[in-house]
Coordinates of C-alpha atoms in Angstrom, one line a residue:
M1 CA 8.5 -11.5 17.8
N2 CA 12.1 -10.5 17.2
E3 CA 13.5 -9.5 13.8
R4 CA 17.0 -10.1 12.5
I5 CA 18.5 -8.9 9.2
I6 CA 21.3 -11.1 7.7
E7 CA 23.1 -9.8 4.6
L8 CA 24.9 -12.1 2.2
T9 CA 28.2 -10.5 1.0
E10 CA 30.6 -11.6 -1.8
I11 CA 28.3 -14.3 -3.0
N12 CA 25.5 -14.3 -5.6
P13 CA 22.1 -14.5 -3.7
K14 CA 20.5 -16.2 -6.7
D15 CA 23.1 -19.0 -6.6
F16 CA 22.8 -19.3 -2.8
F17 CA 19.0 -19.2 -2.6
G18 CA 18.7 -21.6 -5.5
A19 CA 16.1 -21.9 -8.3
Q20 CA 12.7 -20.7 -7.1
N21 CA 14.3 -20.0 -3.7
S22 CA 14.7 -23.7 -3.0
T23 CA 17.2 -23.1 -0.2
I24 CA 14.8 -20.8 1.6
E25 CA 12.0 -23.4 1.2
Q26 CA 14.2 -26.0 2.9
L27 CA 15.1 -23.6 5.7
K28 CA 11.4 -22.9 6.2
K29 CA 10.7 -26.7 6.6
Y30 CA 13.5 -27.0 9.1
F31 CA 12.5 -23.9 11.0
P32 CA 8.7 -23.9 10.9
K33 CA 8.3 -21.5 13.8
I34 CA 10.1 -18.6 12.2
K35 CA 9.2 -16.4 9.3
I36 CA 11.9 -16.0 6.6
V37 CA 11.7 -13.2 3.9
A38 CA 14.4 -13.0 1.2
R39 CA 14.9 -9.6 -0.5
G40 CA 17.9 -9.2 -2.8
S41 CA 21.0 -10.0 -0.8
K42 CA 19.2 -9.7 2.6
L43 CA 17.3 -12.2 4.7
K44 CA 14.8 -10.9 7.2
V45 CA 14.0 -13.4 9.9
Y46 CA 11.3 -13.2 12.5
G47 CA 10.9 -15.4 15.6
D48 CA 11.9 -16.1 19.2
P49 CA 15.6 -15.2 20.1
E50 CA 16.6 -18.8 20.8
I51 CA 15.4 -20.1 17.5
L52 CA 16.9 -17.2 15.6
D53 CA 20.3 -18.0 17.2
E54 CA 20.0 -21.6 16.0
F55 CA 18.9 -20.4 12.6
E56 CA 21.9 -18.1 12.3
T57 CA 24.3 -20.9 13.3
R58 CA 22.9 -23.2 10.6
L59 CA 22.8 -20.5 8.0
E60 CA 26.5 -19.7 8.7
R61 CA 27.3 -23.4 8.0
L62 CA 25.4 -23.2 4.7
I63 CA 27.3 -20.0 3.7
K64 CA 30.7 -21.6 4.7
Y65 CA 29.8 -24.7 2.6
F66 CA 28.8 -22.6 -0.4
N67 CA 32.0 -20.5 -0.1
T68 CA 34.1 -23.7 -0.1
Y69 CA 32.3 -25.7 -2.8
N70 CA 30.6 -22.9 -4.8
K71 CA 27.3 -24.9 -4.9
L72 CA 24.4 -26.0 -2.7
D73 CA 22.1 -28.9 -3.5
E74 CA 19.2 -30.4 -1.7
N75 CA 21.2 -33.2 -0.1
S76 CA 24.0 -30.9 1.1
I77 CA 21.5 -28.5 2.6
E78 CA 19.7 -31.4 4.4
R79 CA 22.9 -32.8 5.7
I80 CA 24.1 -29.4 7.0
L81 CA 20.8 -28.5 8.6
T82 CA 20.5 -31.9 10.5
S83 CA 24.2 -32.5 11.4
N84 CA 26.1 -31.3 14.5
G85 CA 28.8 -29.7 12.4
N86 CA 31.5 -32.4 13.0
D87 CA 30.4 -34.4 10.0
E88 CA 31.0 -31.4 7.7
K89 CA 34.5 -30.9 9.2
T90 CA 35.4 -34.6 8.6
A91 CA 34.1 -34.4 5.0
S92 CA 36.0 -31.2 4.4
A93 CA 39.2 -32.6 5.7
K94 CA 38.9 -35.7 3.4
N95 CA 38.1 -33.6 0.3
A96 CA 41.0 -31.2 1.2
R97 CA 43.4 -34.1 0.6
E98 CA 42.0 -34.9 -2.8
V99 CA 41.5 -31.5 -4.5
L100 CA 43.2 -28.2 -4.5
V101 CA 40.1 -26.0 -5.0
H102 CA 36.4 -26.5 -5.4
G103 CA 35.8 -24.2 -8.3
V104 CA 32.7 -22.5 -9.7
G105 CA 29.7 -24.7 -9.9
G106 CA 31.4 -27.3 -7.6
R107 CA 34.1 -28.1 -10.2
L108 CA 36.9 -30.2 -8.7
I109 CA 40.2 -28.6 -9.5
K110 CA 43.1 -31.0 -8.8
P111 CA 46.4 -32.0 -10.4
Q112 CA 45.9 -34.1 -13.5
T113 CA 49.4 -35.5 -14.2
D114 CA 52.4 -36.7 -12.2
N115 CA 54.3 -33.5 -12.8
Q116 CA 51.4 -31.4 -11.7
R117 CA 51.2 -33.5 -8.5
K118 CA 54.9 -32.9 -8.1
M119 CA 54.3 -29.2 -8.3
V120 CA 51.9 -29.5 -5.4
T121 CA 54.3 -31.6 -3.3
L122 CA 57.2 -29.3 -4.0
M123 CA 55.2 -26.2 -3.2
N124 CA 54.2 -27.7 0.2
K125 CA 57.9 -28.2 1.0
N126 CA 59.5 -25.0 -0.5
D127 CA 58.8 -21.3 -0.6
M128 CA 59.8 -20.8 -4.2
L129 CA 59.1 -23.1 -7.2
F130 CA 60.1 -22.9 -10.8
A131 CA 57.6 -24.8 -13.0
V132 CA 58.9 -25.1 -16.6
G133 CA 57.4 -26.7 -19.6
P134 CA 55.6 -26.2 -22.9
A135 CA 52.1 -24.7 -23.5
G136 CA 49.1 -26.7 -22.3
T137 CA 50.9 -28.6 -19.5
G138 CA 48.9 -26.9 -16.7
K139 CA 51.7 -24.9 -15.2
T140 CA 49.9 -21.7 -14.7
Y141 CA 46.5 -23.3 -13.9
T142 CA 48.0 -25.5 -11.2
A143 CA 49.9 -22.5 -9.8
V144 CA 46.8 -20.4 -9.6
A145 CA 44.9 -23.2 -7.9
L146 CA 47.6 -23.5 -5.3
A147 CA 47.4 -19.7 -4.8
V148 CA 43.6 -19.8 -4.4
K149 CA 43.9 -22.7 -2.0
A150 CA 46.4 -20.8 0.2
L151 CA 44.2 -17.7 0.2
K152 CA 41.1 -19.8 1.2
E153 CA 43.0 -21.5 3.9
R154 CA 44.3 -18.1 5.1
E155 CA 47.9 -19.2 4.7
V156 CA 48.4 -15.9 2.8
R157 CA 46.5 -12.6 2.8
R158 CA 46.7 -11.9 -0.9
I159 CA 47.4 -13.3 -4.3
I160 CA 49.7 -11.4 -6.8
L161 CA 49.8 -12.5 -10.4
T162 CA 52.2 -10.9 -12.8
R163 CA 53.6 -11.3 -16.3
P164 CA 56.1 -9.4 -18.5
A165 CA 54.1 -7.5 -21.1
V166 CA 56.2 -8.8 -24.0
E167 CA 54.6 -11.1 -26.5
S168 CA 54.7 -11.6 -30.3
G169 CA 56.7 -8.4 -30.8
E170 CA 53.8 -6.1 -30.0
N171 CA 54.4 -2.6 -28.5
L172 CA 51.9 -1.5 -25.9
G173 CA 52.2 2.1 -27.1
F174 CA 50.5 1.2 -30.4
L175 CA 47.6 -0.7 -28.9
P176 CA 44.3 1.3 -28.5
G177 CA 42.8 2.2 -25.2
D178 CA 43.9 3.3 -21.7
L179 CA 46.6 1.5 -19.7
K180 CA 44.2 -1.2 -18.3
E181 CA 42.7 -1.9 -21.7
K182 CA 46.2 -2.3 -23.2
L183 CA 47.4 -4.6 -20.4
D184 CA 44.3 -6.8 -19.9
P185 CA 44.9 -9.0 -23.0
Y186 CA 48.3 -10.0 -21.5
M187 CA 46.7 -10.8 -18.2
Q188 CA 43.7 -12.7 -19.7
P189 CA 45.0 -16.3 -19.0
L190 CA 45.3 -15.4 -15.3
Y191 CA 41.8 -14.0 -15.2
D192 CA 40.5 -17.1 -17.0
A193 CA 42.0 -19.4 -14.4
L194 CA 40.6 -17.3 -11.5
R195 CA 37.1 -17.3 -13.0
D196 CA 37.1 -21.1 -13.0
M197 CA 38.0 -21.1 -9.3
I198 CA 36.3 -18.1 -7.6
P199 CA 32.7 -17.0 -8.2
H200 CA 32.3 -13.7 -10.1
E201 CA 31.1 -11.5 -7.2
K202 CA 33.8 -12.7 -4.9
L203 CA 36.5 -12.4 -7.5
E204 CA 35.4 -8.8 -8.4
S205 CA 35.4 -8.0 -4.6
H206 CA 38.9 -9.5 -4.1
I207 CA 40.3 -7.5 -7.0
E208 CA 38.6 -4.3 -5.9
K209 CA 40.0 -4.7 -2.4
G210 CA 43.5 -5.6 -3.6
V211 CA 43.2 -9.1 -2.1
I212 CA 43.9 -10.4 -5.6
Q213 CA 46.2 -8.2 -7.8
I214 CA 47.0 -8.8 -11.4
A215 CA 49.6 -6.5 -12.9
P216 CA 52.5 -6.5 -15.4
L217 CA 55.9 -7.2 -14.0
A218 CA 57.1 -3.6 -14.3
F219 CA 54.6 -2.7 -11.5
M220 CA 56.4 -4.9 -9.1
R221 CA 59.5 -2.7 -8.9
G222 CA 60.1 -1.2 -5.4
R223 CA 57.6 -3.4 -3.6
T224 CA 58.1 -5.9 -0.8
L225 CA 55.6 -8.7 -1.1
D226 CA 54.7 -10.0 2.4
N227 CA 52.1 -12.6 3.3
A228 CA 51.4 -13.2 -0.4
F229 CA 51.2 -16.0 -2.9
V230 CA 53.0 -14.6 -6.0
I231 CA 53.0 -16.1 -9.4
L232 CA 55.3 -14.9 -12.3
D233 CA 53.8 -16.3 -15.5
E234 CA 55.6 -16.4 -18.9
A235 CA 58.9 -15.9 -17.1
Q236 CA 60.8 -16.9 -20.2
N237 CA 60.2 -13.3 -21.4
T238 CA 61.9 -11.7 -18.5
T239 CA 65.4 -10.1 -18.8
H240 CA 68.2 -10.6 -16.3
N241 CA 67.3 -7.4 -14.5
Q242 CA 63.6 -8.1 -14.5
M243 CA 64.0 -11.6 -13.0
K244 CA 66.5 -10.4 -10.4
M245 CA 64.1 -7.5 -9.5
F246 CA 61.2 -9.9 -9.2
L247 CA 62.9 -12.6 -7.1
T248 CA 64.2 -10.0 -4.6
R249 CA 60.6 -8.7 -4.0
M250 CA 60.0 -11.7 -1.8
G251 CA 58.9 -10.7 1.7
K252 CA 58.0 -12.5 4.9
S253 CA 55.5 -15.4 4.8
A254 CA 55.5 -15.3 1.0
K255 CA 55.3 -18.1 -1.6
F256 CA 56.6 -17.7 -5.1
I257 CA 55.9 -19.7 -8.3
I258 CA 57.7 -18.9 -11.5
T259 CA 56.3 -20.5 -14.6
G260 CA 57.6 -20.4 -18.2
D261 CA 58.3 -22.1 -21.4
P262 CA 61.9 -21.7 -22.7
G263 CA 60.8 -22.7 -26.1
Q264 CA 58.6 -19.6 -26.5
I265 CA 60.9 -16.7 -25.9
D266 CA 59.7 -13.4 -27.4
L267 CA 62.6 -11.3 -26.3
P268 CA 64.9 -9.7 -28.9
R269 CA 67.3 -12.3 -30.4
K270 CA 70.4 -11.2 -28.5
Q271 CA 68.6 -10.8 -25.2
V272 CA 69.2 -13.6 -22.7
S273 CA 66.1 -15.0 -20.9
G274 CA 66.0 -14.3 -17.2
L275 CA 64.3 -17.6 -16.7
K276 CA 67.1 -19.6 -18.2
E277 CA 69.7 -17.8 -16.1
S278 CA 67.8 -18.2 -12.8
L279 CA 67.2 -22.0 -13.4
L280 CA 71.0 -22.4 -13.5
A281 CA 72.0 -19.9 -10.8
L282 CA 69.4 -21.0 -8.2
K283 CA 69.3 -24.8 -8.7
D284 CA 71.2 -25.7 -5.6
I285 CA 69.6 -23.3 -3.1
D286 CA 67.7 -24.9 -0.3
G287 CA 64.0 -23.8 -0.3
I288 CA 63.9 -23.3 -4.1
A289 CA 62.6 -26.2 -6.1
Q290 CA 62.3 -26.9 -9.9
V291 CA 59.9 -29.1 -11.8
Y292 CA 60.0 -29.8 -15.5
L293 CA 56.8 -30.6 -17.3
D294 CA 56.7 -32.1 -20.8
D295 CA 54.3 -33.2 -23.5
K296 CA 53.0 -36.1 -21.3
D297 CA 51.5 -33.4 -19.0
V298 CA 49.4 -31.7 -21.8
V299 CA 45.8 -31.5 -20.6
R300 CA 44.4 -29.6 -23.6
H301 CA 43.0 -31.1 -26.8
R302 CA 44.7 -34.4 -27.7
L303 CA 46.3 -32.8 -30.8
V304 CA 48.3 -30.3 -28.7
R305 CA 50.5 -33.1 -27.4
K306 CA 51.2 -34.2 -31.0
I307 CA 51.8 -30.6 -32.1
I308 CA 54.4 -30.1 -29.3
S309 CA 56.1 -33.4 -30.2
A310 CA 56.2 -32.5 -33.9
Y311 CA 57.7 -29.1 -33.2
K312 CA 60.3 -30.6 -30.8
S313 CA 61.6 -32.8 -33.6
I314 CA 62.0 -29.8 -35.9
E315 CA 63.7 -27.6 -33.3
T316 CA 66.2 -30.3 -32.4
E317 CA 67.3 -31.0 -36.0

């Protein structure tokens, strides 16, 4: 009787094996002639070579399904174990047209409004996109979803998320902690979006390996960003020099999304926003698109749309 050891990497074994090892139990029913032992992140399998080959093929399909949809249920396992593989490809192709990412727990992440859908369409046709609008309109969330989709589909090798560390007049030097502890609060919205879309173990692995990089804008200086999906968030707080520096980091096979809200500029009063300048300067360049979101695109609490509308009336008086 042959033995094979299969190790699960970058996925949580508890989630994959299921409550009370339900996935293992279904595998045992489908493969009654082999012995399956789960220990931590490893599977030890004993049986004849031909059956072990078939077992590994089916297990790889289960792992691929889990990596795509971030969940496994009894029906999905049964379908994968009994299909020839073509059914799964057809289903995946259909779902790929409907959603951007299957998030944690099988959450379907897709554009919710017309302008968010426009973001997706424009990003498919252009290498650089400016997405501008007030808070809560899903600019950053949709951008991160597009980046995760591109990474999963191997259109890019890495995701780079960046923001200027200027908000509410705070000075990093006066905040407690080391550099990472000082910067993390500024990067938190980006972490939050990623945690919705990528399971914890895989996300930590991607960050550790540099597949996903989250850093303040100053850290982009001197770099050439090849084969990357790059998002500049809160771009209204960039200066002229910062925006020019960022835009000229674009390397081969790169996609750039720049998001911002011109109504929430935290720069010193006399400082011109790099976002406003770039929207004017780059509007007629082929390959660079712009989309403007408004209060109709707000996907937070229903009151947020009313709050934005109320402030708009004050600010235009």
